[in-house]
mmCIF file of C-alpha atoms in Angstrom:
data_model
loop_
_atom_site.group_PDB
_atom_site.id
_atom_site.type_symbol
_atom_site.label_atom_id
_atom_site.label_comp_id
_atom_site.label_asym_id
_atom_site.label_seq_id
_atom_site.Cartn_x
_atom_site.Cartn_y
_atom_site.Cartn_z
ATOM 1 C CA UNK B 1078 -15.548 28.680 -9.715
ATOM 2 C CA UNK B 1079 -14.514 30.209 -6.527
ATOM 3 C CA UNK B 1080 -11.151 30.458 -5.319
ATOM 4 C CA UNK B 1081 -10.219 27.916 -3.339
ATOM 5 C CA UNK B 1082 -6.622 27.039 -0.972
ATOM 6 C CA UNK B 1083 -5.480 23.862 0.618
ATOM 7 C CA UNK B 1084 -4.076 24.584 3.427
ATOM 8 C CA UNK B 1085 -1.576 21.962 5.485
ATOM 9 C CA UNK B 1086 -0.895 21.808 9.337
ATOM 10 C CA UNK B 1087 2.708 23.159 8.460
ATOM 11 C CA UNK B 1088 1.699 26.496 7.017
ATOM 12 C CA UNK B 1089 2.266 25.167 3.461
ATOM 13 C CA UNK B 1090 -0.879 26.697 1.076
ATOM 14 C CA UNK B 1091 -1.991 25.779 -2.376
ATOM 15 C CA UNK B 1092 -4.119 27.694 -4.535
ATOM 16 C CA UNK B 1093 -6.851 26.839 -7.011
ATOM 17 C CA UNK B 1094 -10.353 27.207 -7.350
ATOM 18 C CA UNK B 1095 -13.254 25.178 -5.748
ATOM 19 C CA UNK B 1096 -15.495 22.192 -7.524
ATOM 20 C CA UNK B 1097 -18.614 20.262 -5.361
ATOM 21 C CA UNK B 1098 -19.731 21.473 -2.178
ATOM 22 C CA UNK B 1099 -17.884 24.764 -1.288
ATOM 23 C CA UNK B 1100 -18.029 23.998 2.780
ATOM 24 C CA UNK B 1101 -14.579 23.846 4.351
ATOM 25 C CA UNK B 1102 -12.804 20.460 4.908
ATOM 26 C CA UNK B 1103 -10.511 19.014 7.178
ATOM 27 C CA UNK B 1104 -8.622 15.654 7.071
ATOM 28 C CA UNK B 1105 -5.418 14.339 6.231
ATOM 29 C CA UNK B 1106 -4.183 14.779 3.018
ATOM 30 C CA UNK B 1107 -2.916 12.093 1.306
ATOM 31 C CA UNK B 1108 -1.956 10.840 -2.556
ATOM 32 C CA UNK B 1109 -3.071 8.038 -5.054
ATOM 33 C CA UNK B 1110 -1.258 7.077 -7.706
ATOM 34 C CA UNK B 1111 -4.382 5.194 -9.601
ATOM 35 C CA UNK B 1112 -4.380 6.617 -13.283
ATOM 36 C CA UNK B 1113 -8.435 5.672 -13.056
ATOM 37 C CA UNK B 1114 -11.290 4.942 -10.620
ATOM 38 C CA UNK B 1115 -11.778 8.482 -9.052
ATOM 39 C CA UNK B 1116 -15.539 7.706 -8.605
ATOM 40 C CA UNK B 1117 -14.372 4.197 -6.546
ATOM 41 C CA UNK B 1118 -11.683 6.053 -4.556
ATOM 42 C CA UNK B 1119 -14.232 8.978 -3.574
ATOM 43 C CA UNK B 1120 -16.919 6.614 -2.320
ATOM 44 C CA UNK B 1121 -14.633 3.861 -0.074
ATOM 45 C CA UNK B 1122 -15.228 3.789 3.248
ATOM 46 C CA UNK B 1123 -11.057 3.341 3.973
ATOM 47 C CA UNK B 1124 -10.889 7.052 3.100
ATOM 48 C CA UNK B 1125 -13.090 8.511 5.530
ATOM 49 C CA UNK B 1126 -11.344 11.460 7.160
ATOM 50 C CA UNK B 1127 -9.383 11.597 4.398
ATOM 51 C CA UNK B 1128 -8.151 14.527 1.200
ATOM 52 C CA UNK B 1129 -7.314 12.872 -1.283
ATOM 53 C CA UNK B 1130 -5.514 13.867 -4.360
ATOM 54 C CA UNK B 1131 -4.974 12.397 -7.638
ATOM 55 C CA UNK B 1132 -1.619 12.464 -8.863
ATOM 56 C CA UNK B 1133 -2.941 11.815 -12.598
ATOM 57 C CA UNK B 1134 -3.748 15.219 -14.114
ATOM 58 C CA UNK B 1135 -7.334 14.783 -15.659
ATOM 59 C CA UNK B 1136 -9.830 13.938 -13.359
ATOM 60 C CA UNK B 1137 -13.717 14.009 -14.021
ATOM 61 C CA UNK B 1138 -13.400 12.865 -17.632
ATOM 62 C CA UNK B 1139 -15.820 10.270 -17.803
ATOM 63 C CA UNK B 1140 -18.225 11.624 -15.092
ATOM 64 C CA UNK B 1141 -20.478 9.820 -12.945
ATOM 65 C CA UNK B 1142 -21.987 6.361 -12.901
ATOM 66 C CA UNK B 1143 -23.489 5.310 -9.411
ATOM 67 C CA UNK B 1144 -23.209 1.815 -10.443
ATOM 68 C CA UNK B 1145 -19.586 1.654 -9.915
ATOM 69 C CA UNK B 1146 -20.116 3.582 -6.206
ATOM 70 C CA UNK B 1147 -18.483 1.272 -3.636
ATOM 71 C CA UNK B 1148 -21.053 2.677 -0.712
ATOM 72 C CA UNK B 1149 -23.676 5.103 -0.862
ATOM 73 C CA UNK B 1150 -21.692 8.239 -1.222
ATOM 74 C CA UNK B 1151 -18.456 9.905 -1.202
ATOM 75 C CA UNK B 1152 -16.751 9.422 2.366
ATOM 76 C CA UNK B 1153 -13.603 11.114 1.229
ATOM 77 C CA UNK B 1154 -13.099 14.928 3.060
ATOM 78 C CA UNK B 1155 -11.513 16.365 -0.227
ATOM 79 C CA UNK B 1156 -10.235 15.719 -3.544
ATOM 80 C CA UNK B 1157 -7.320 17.793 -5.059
ATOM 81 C CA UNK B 1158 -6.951 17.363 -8.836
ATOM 82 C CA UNK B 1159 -4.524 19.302 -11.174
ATOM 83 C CA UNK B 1160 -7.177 19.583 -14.246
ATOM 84 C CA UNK B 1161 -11.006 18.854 -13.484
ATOM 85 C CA UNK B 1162 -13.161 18.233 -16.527
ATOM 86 C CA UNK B 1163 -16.670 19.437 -15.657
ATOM 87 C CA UNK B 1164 -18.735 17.920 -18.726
ATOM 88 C CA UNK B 1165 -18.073 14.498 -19.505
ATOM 89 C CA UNK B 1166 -19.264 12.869 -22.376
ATOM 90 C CA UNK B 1167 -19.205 9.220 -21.681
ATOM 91 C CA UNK B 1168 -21.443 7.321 -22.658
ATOM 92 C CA UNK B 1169 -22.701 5.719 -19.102
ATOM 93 C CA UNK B 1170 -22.327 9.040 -17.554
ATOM 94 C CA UNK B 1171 -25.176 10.107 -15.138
ATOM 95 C CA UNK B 1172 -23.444 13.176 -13.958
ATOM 96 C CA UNK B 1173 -20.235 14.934 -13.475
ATOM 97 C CA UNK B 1174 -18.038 14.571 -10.361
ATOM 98 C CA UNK B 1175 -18.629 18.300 -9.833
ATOM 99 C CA UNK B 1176 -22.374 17.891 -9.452
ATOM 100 C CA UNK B 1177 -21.723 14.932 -7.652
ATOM 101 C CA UNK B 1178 -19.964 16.192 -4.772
ATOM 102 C CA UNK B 1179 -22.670 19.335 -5.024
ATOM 103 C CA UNK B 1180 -24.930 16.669 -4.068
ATOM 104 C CA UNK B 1181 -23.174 15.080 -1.290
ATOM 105 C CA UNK B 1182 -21.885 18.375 0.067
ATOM 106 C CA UNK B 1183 -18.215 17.076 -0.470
ATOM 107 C CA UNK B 1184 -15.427 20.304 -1.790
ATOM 108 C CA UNK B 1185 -12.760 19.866 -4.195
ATOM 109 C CA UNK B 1186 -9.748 21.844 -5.265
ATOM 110 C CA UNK B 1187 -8.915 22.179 -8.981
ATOM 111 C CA UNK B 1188 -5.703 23.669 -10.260
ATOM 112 C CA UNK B 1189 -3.380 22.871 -7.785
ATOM 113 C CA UNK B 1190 0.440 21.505 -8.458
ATOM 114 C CA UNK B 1191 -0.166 17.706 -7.798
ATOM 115 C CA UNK B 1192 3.132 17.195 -8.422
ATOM 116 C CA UNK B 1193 4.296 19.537 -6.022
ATOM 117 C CA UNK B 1194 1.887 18.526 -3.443
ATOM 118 C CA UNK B 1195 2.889 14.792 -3.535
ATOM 119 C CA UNK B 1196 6.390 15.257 -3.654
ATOM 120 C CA UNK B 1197 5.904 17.276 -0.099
ATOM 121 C CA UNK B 1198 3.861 14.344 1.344
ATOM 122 C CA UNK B 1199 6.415 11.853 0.167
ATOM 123 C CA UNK B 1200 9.160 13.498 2.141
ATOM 124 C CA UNK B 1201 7.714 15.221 4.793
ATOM 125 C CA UNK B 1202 4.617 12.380 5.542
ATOM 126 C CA UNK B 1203 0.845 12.476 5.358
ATOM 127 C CA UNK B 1204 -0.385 15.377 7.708
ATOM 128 C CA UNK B 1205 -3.746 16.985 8.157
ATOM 129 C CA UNK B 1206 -4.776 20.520 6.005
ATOM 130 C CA UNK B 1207 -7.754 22.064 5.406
ATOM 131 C CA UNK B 1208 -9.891 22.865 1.909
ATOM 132 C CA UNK B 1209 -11.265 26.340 2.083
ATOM 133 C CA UNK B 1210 -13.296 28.938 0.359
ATOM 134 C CA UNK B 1211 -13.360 31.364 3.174
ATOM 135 C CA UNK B 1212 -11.217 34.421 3.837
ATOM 136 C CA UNK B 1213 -9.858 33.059 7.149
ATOM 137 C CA UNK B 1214 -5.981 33.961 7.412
ATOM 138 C CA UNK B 1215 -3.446 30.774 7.157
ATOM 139 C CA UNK B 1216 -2.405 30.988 10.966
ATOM 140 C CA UNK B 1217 -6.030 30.476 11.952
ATOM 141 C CA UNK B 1218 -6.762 27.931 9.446
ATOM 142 C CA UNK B 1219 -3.201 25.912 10.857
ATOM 143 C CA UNK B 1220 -4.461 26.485 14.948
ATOM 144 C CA UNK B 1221 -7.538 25.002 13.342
ATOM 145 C CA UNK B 1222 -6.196 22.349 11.933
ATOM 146 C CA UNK B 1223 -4.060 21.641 14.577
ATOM 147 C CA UNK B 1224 -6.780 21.058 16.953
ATOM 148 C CA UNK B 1225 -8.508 18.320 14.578
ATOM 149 C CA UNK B 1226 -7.620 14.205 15.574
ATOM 150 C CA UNK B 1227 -4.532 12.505 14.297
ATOM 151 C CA UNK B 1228 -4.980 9.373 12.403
ATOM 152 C CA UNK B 1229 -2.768 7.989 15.082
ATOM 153 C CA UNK B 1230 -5.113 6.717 17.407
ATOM 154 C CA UNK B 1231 -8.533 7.382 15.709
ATOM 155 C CA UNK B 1232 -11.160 5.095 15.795
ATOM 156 C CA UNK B 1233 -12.834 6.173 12.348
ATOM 157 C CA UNK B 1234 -14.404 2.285 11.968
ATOM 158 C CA UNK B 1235 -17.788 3.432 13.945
ATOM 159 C CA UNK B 1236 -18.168 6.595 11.473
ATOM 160 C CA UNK B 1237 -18.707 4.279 8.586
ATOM 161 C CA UNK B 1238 -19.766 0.606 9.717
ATOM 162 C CA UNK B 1239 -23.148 -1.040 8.784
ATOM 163 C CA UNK B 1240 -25.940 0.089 12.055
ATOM 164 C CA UNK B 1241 -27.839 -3.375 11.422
ATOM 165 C CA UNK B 1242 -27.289 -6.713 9.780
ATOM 166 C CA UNK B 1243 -28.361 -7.041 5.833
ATOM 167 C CA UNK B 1244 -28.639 -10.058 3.665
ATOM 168 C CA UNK B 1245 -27.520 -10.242 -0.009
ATOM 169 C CA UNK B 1246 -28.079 -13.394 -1.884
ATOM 170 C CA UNK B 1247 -25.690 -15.225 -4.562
ATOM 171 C CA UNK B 1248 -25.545 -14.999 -7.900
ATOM 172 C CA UNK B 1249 -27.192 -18.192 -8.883
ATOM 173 C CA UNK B 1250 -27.348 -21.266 -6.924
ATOM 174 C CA UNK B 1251 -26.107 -20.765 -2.990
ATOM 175 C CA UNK B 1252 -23.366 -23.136 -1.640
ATOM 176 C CA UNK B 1253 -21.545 -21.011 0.974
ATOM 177 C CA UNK B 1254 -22.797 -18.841 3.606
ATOM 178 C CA UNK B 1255 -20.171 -15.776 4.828
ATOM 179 C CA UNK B 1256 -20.672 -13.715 7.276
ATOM 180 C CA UNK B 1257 -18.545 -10.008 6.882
ATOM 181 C CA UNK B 1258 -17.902 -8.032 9.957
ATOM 182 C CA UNK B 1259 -18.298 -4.430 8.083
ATOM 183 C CA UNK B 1260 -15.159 -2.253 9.048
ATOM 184 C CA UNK B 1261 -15.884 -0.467 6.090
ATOM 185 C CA UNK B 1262 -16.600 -2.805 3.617
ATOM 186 C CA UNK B 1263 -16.036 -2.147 -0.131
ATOM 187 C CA UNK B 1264 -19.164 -3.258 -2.417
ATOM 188 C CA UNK B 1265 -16.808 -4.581 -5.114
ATOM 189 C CA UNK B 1266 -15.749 -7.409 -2.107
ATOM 190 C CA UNK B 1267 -19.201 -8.417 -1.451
ATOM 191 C CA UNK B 1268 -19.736 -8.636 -5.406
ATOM 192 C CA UNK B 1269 -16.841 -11.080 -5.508
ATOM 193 C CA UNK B 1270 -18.612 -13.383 -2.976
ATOM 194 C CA UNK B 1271 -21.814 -13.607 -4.212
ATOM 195 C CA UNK B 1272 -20.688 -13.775 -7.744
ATOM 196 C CA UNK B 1273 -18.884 -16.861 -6.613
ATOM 197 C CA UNK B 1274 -22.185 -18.430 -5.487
ATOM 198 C CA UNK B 1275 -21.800 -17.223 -1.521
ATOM 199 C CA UNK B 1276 -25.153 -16.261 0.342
ATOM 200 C CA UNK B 1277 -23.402 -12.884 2.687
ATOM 201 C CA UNK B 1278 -24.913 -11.293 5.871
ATOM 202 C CA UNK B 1279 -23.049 -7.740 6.471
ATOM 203 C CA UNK B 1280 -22.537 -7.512 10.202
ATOM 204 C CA UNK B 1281 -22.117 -3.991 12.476
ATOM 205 C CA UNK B 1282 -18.555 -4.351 13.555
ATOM 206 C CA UNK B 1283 -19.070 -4.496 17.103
ATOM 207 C CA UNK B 1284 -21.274 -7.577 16.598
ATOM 208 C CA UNK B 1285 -20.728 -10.422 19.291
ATOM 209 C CA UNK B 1286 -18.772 -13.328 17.997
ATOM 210 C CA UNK B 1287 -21.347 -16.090 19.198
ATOM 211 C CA UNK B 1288 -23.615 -14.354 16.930
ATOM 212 C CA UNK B 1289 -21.654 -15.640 14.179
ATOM 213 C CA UNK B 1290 -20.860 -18.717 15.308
ATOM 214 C CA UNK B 1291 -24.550 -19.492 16.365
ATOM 215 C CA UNK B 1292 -25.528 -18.347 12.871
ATOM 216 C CA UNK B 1293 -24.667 -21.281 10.711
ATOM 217 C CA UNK B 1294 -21.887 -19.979 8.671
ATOM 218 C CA UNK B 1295 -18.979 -21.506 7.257
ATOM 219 C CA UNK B 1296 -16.126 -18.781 6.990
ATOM 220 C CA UNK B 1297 -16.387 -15.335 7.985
ATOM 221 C CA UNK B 1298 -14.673 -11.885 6.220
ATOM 222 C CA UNK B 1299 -12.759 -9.337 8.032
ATOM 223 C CA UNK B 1300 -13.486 -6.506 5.609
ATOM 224 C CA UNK B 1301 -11.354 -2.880 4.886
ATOM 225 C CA UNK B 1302 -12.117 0.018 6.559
ATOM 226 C CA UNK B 1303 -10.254 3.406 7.604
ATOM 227 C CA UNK B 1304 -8.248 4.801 10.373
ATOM 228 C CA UNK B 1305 -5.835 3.275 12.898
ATOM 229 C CA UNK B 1306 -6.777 -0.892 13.630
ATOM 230 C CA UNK B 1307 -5.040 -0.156 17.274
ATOM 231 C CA UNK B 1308 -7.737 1.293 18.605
ATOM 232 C CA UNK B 1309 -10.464 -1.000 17.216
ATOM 233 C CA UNK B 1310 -10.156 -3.282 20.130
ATOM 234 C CA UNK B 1311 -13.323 -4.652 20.395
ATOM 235 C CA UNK B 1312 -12.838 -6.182 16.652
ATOM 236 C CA UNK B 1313 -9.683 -7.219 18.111
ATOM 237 C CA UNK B 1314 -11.545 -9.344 20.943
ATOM 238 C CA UNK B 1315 -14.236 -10.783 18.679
ATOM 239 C CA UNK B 1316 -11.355 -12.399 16.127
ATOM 240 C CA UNK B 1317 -9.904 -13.994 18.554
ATOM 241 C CA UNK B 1318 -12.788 -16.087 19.510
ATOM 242 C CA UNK B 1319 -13.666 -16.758 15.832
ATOM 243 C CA UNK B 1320 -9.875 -18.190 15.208
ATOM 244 C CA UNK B 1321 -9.784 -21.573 14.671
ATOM 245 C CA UNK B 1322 -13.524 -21.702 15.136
ATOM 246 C CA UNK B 1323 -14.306 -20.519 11.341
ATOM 247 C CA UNK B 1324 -12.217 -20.084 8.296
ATOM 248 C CA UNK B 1325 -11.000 -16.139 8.027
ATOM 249 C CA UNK B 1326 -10.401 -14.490 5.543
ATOM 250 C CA UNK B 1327 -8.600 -10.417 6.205
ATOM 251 C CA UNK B 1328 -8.637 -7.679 3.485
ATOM 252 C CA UNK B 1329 -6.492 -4.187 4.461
ATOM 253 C CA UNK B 1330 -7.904 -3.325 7.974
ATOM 254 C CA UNK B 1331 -9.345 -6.611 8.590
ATOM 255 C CA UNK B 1332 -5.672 -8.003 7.725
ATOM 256 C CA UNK B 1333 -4.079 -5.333 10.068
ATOM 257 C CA UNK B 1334 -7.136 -6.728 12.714
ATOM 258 C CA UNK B 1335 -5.994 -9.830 12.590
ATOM 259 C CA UNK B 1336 -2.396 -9.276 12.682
ATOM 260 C CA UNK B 1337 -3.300 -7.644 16.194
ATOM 261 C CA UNK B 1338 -5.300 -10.504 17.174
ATOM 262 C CA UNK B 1339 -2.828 -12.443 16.553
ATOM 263 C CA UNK B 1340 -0.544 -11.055 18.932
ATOM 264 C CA UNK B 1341 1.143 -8.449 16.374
ATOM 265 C CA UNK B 1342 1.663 -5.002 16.247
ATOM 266 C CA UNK B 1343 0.901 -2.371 13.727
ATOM 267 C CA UNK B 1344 2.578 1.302 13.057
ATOM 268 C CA UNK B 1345 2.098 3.901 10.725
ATOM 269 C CA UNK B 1346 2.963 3.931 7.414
ATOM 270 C CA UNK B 1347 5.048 7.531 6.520
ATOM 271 C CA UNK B 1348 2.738 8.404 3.311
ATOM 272 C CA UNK B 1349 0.970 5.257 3.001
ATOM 273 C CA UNK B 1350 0.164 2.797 0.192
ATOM 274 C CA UNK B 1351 -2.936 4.217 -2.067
ATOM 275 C CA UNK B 1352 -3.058 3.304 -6.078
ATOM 276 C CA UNK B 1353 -3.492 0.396 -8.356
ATOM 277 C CA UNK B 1354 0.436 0.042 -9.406
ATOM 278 C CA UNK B 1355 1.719 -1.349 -6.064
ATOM 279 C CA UNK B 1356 4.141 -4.805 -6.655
ATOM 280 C CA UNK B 1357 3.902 -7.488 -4.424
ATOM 281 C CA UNK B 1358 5.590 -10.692 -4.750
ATOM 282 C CA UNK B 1359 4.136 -13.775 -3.128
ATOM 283 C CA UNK B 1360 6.572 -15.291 -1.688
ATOM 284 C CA UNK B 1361 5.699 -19.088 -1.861
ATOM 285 C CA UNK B 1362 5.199 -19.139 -5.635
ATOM 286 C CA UNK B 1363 7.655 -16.391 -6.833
ATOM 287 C CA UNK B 1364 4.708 -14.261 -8.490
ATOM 288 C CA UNK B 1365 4.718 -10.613 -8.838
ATOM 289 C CA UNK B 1366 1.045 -9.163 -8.797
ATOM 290 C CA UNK B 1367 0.029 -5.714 -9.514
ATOM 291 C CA UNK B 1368 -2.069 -4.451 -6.514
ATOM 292 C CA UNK B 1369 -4.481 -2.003 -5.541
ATOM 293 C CA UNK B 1370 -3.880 -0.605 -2.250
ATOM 294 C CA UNK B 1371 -5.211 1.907 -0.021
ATOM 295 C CA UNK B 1372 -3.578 2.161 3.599
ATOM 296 C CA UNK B 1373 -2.096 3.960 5.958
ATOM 297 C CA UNK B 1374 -1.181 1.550 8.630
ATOM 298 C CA UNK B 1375 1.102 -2.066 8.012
ATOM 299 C CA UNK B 1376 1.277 -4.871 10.205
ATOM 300 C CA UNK B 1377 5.278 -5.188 12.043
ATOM 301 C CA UNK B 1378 6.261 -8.927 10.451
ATOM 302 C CA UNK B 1379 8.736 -8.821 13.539
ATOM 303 C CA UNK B 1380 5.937 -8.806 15.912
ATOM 304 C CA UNK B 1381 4.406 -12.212 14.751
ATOM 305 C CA UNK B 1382 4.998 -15.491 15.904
ATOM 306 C CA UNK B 1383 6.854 -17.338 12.730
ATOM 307 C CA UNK B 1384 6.005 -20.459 14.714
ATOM 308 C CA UNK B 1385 2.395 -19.911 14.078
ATOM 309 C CA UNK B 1386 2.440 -17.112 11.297
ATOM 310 C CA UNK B 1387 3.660 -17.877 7.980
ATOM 311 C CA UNK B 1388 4.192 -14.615 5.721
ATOM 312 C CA UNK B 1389 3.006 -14.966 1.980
ATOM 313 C CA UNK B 1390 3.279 -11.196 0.724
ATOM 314 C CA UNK B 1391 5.740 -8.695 0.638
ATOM 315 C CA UNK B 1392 5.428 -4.784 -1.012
ATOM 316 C CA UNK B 1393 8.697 -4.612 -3.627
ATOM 317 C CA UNK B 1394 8.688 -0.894 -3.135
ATOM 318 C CA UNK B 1395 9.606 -1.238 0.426
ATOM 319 C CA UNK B 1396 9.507 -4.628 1.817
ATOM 320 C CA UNK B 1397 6.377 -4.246 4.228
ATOM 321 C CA UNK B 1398 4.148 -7.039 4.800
ATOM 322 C CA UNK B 1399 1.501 -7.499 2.662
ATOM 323 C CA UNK B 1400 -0.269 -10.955 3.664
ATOM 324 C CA UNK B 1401 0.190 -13.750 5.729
ATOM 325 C CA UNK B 1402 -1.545 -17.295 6.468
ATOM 326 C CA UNK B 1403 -1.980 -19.068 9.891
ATOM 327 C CA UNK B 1404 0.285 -22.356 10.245
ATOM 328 C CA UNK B 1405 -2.602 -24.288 12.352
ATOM 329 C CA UNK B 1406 -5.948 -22.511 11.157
ATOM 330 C CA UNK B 1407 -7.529 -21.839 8.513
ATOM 331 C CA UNK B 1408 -6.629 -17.652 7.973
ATOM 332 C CA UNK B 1409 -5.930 -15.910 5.419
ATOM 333 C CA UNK B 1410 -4.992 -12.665 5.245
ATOM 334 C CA UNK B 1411 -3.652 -9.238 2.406
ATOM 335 C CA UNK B 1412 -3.104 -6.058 3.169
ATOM 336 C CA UNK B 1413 -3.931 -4.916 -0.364
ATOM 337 C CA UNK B 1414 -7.000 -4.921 -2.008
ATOM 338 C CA UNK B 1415 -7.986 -8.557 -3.720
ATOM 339 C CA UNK B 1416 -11.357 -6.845 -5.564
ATOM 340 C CA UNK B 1417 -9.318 -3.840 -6.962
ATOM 341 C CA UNK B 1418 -11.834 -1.354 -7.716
ATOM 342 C CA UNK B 1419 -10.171 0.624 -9.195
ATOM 343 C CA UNK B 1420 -7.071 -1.638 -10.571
ATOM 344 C CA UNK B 1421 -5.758 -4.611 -11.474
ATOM 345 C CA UNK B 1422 -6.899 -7.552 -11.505
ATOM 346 C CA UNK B 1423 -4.084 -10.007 -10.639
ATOM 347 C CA UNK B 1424 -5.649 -10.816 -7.095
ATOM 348 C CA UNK B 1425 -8.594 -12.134 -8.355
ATOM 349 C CA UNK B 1426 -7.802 -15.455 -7.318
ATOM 350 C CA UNK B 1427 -7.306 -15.173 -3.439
ATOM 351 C CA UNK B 1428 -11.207 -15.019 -3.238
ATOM 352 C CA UNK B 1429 -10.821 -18.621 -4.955
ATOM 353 C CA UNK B 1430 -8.463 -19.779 -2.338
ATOM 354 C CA UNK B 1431 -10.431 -18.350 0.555
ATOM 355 C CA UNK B 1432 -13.022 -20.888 -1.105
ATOM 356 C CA UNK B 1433 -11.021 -23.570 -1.312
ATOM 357 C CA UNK B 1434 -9.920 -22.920 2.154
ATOM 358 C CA UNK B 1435 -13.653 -23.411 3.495
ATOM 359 C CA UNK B 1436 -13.925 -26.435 1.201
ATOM 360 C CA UNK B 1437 -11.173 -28.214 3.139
ATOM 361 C CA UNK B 1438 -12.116 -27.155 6.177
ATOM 362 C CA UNK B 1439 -15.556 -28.092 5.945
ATOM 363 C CA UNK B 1440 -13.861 -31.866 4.993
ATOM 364 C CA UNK B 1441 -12.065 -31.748 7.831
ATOM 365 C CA UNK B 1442 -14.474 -30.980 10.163
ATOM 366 C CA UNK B 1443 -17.242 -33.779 8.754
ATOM 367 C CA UNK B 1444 -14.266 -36.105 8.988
#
């Protein structure tokens, strides 16, 4: 292995030596706390632009297996592990998460204090660094980074939407028909649909809004994705002409999307929420779930009108808004993640009461 340093906008370095790809990286560096699902984390859209790194020691353990990808590759920047094992043994293991990232020309870090590391971003905030084989000296490697886009502000949702419209059919007999405006969509979400007997048409998600309501659907999904929703303003304009017109149902960015739509405001998050041991307590029933999460953004509860907005969720770690449900039409919305993927799987059930939603309004509207 080659040496290898993580470098952060501040100065900060860490040292350790390189896995994957050994081209140089930029993004902001961020932490999950999941204990599994490194393969799921690497390949979700939401972390495009993103270095990851693991706060559980062992990564690479079980390898590889591409059935479990939730897109077609890795769209993470970086990952920064403390320990990475490079020849797994399990059973369903195609290849190791080395070779992996080899493939997709993604670089890693191995043998860096994740401890140490996270306990920086938690105080200090998420903030950009670079992965780095090369000899270039720290202060270049900070102008560098310097130079590269803030989160704040970035549009990342164009990077990693669908280009054209693509069908997948349900498991089994069809009975609902959902069209998903791709932000960034995880395939674990789609898998919950059509497992659940929905027929679902991925959309690009700058796709006009009559071309959903023209194309004989009954609810539509406003899926995750990465980057700041501010910017995404022509999502923005399409909700609003869907609300009230078609049940909704908003998953992390799509629930920030809607929040906006709605009239809200978002802000940054200091460190974010990413890792499948995030409490949320539902507020109408009492329940505590166990959620997977992965976002840097969170809708401002303040900014919504409580004569129209009623909010469902909150996060127990710091009280941030975590879902809400429209008072007149049929919305719902989560900021965490309902498929998990890696996680939990406590939120199961919201894809159950998106369906029920559609069932009632699909009564109400034939009455």
């Amino acid at each position: 292995m080659l040496p290898a340093r993580l470098i952060l906008e501040d100065g900060v370095l860490f040292e350790g030596h390189s896995f994957g790809a050994s081209d140089d990286a930029i993004g902001e560096v961020v932490f999950n706390t999941s204990l599994t699902g490194y393969q799921e984390i690497a390949t979700d859209p939401s972390y495009r632009f993103q270095i990851v790194t693991m706060t559980y020691p062992h990564i690479g353990n079980y390898g590889i297996d591409r059935r479990v990808d939730q897109s077609d590759a890795p769209q993470v920047a970086g990952l920064v592990v403390r320990e990475l094992f490079e020849h797994p043994t399990h059973a369903r293991s195609q290849m190791s998460l080395s070779d992996y990232f080899t493939l997709h020309a993604i670089p890693g870090i191995t043998g860096v204090d994740t401890r140490a590391l996270t306990r920086k971003i938690r105080s200090e905030g998420a903030m950009r660094g670079m992965l780095t084989t090369s000899g270039i000296a720290t202060g270049d490697a900070v102008a560098t980074i310097r130079e590269a886009p803030s989160m704040t502000g970035l549009d990342l949702v164009q990077k990693v939407t669908a280009l054209r419209p693509h069908l997948l059919h349900a498991e089994g007999e069809a009975h609902v028909r959902i069209a998903v405006y791709d932000f960034g969509v995880k395939r674990d979400i789609l898998r919950h649909l059509t497992g659940r007997g929905c027929e679902v048409v991925v959309y690009p998600a700058t796709t006009h809004p009559n071309d959903i309501l023209e194309g004989g659907f009954d609810a539509v999904v406003l899926s995750n994705g990465p980057g700041d929703p501010e910017p995404v303003v022509y999502a923005q304009a399409s909700i609003r002409k869907l609300i009230g017109r078609l049940p909704i149902f908003g998953i992390c960015l799509g629930h920030q999307l809607l929040g906006l739509a709605l009239g809200g405001r978002t802000y940054k998050l200091k460190f974010g929420h990413r890792g499948g041991n995030h409490p949320v307590k539902d507020l109408q029933s009492g329940r505590v779930e166990i959620t997977s999460q992965n976002h840097g953004f969170s809708v401002d509860p303040d900014s919504l009108n409580e004569s129209e907005v009623e909010l469902t969720h909150i996060n127990l770690n710091d009280g941030t808004l975590e879902g809400f449900r429209h008072r007149n039409h049929p919305i719902l919305a989560v900021q965490y993640h309902p498929e998990a993927a890696p996680g939990p799987h406590d939120s199961f059930y919201l894809f159950d009461e998106f369906l029920a939603m559609i069932d009632q309004f699909r009564g109400r509207s034939v009455s």
